[in-house]
Coordinates of C-alpha atoms in Angstrom, one line a residue:
X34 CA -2.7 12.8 -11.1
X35 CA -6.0 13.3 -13.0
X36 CA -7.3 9.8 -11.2
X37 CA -6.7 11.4 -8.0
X38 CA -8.5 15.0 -9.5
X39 CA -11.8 12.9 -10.5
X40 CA -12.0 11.0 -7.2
X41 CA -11.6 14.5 -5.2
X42 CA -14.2 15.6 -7.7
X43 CA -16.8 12.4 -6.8
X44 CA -15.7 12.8 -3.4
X45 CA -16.7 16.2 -3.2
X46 CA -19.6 16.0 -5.4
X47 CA -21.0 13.2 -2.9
X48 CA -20.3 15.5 0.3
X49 CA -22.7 17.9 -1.5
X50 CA -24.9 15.7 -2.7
X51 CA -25.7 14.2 0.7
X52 CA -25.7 17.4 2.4
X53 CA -28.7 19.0 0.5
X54 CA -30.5 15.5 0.6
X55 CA -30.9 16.1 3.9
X56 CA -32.0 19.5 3.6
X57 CA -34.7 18.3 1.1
X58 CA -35.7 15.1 2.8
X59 CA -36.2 17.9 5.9
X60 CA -38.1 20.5 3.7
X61 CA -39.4 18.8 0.7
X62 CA -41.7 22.0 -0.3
X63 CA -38.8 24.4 -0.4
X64 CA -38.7 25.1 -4.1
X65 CA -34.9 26.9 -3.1
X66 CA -33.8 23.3 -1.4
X67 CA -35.4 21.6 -4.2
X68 CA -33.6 23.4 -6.4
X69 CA -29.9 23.4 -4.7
X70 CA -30.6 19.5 -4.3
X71 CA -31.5 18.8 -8.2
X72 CA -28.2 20.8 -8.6
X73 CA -26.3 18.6 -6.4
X74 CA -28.1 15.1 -8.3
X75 CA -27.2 16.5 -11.2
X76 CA -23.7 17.5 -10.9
X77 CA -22.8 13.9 -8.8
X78 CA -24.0 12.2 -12.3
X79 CA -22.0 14.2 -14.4
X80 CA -19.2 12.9 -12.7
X81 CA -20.7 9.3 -11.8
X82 CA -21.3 8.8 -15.6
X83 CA -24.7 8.0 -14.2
X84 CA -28.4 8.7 -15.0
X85 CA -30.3 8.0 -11.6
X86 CA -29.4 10.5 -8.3
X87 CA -29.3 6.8 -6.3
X88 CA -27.4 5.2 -8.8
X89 CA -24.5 8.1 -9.0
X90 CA -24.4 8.2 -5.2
X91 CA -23.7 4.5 -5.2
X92 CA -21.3 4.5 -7.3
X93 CA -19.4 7.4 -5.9
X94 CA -19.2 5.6 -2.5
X95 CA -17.7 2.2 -4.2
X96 CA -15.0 4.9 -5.8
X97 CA -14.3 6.1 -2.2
X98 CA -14.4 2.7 -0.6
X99 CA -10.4 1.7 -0.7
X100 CA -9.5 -1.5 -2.7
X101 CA -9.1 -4.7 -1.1
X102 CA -5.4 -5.2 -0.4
X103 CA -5.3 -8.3 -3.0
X104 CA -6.6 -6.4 -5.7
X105 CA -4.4 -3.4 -5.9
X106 CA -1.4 -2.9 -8.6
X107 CA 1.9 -2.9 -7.7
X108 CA 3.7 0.6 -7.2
X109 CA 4.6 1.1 -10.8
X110 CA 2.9 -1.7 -12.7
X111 CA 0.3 -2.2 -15.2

């Protein structure tokens, strides 16, 4: 259950962190954008484990990407 919590949470995190890149790439002299957006970078690396806004956002869409059907574990196994 908590696996499934903290890929909601990168999930999430990512939604938001695209969102107000957009705004910023849009408005990059709106200290309130600028602002929400450092938020967002910040709160997708918290939950990346990541330094770099690029980095965390990368690694948040591998999470999200499902597995490739040869590498998953069997219902119940190790």
């Amino acid at each position: 259950m908590r696996a499934e919590r903290a890929t909601e949470d990168v999930g999430r995190q990512l939604v938001r962190y695209r969102a107000w890149q957009r705004r910023f790439l849009a408005s990059p002299g709106d200290p309130a954008v600028r602002a929400q957006f450092e938020d967002a970078v910040a709160a997708l690396c918290a939950v990346t484990s990541r330094r770099c806004g690029r980095e965390a956002a990368e690694a948040a869409e591998r999470r999200r990407e499902p597995e490739p059907a040869g590498r998953r574990s069997p219902p119940g196994g190790d």
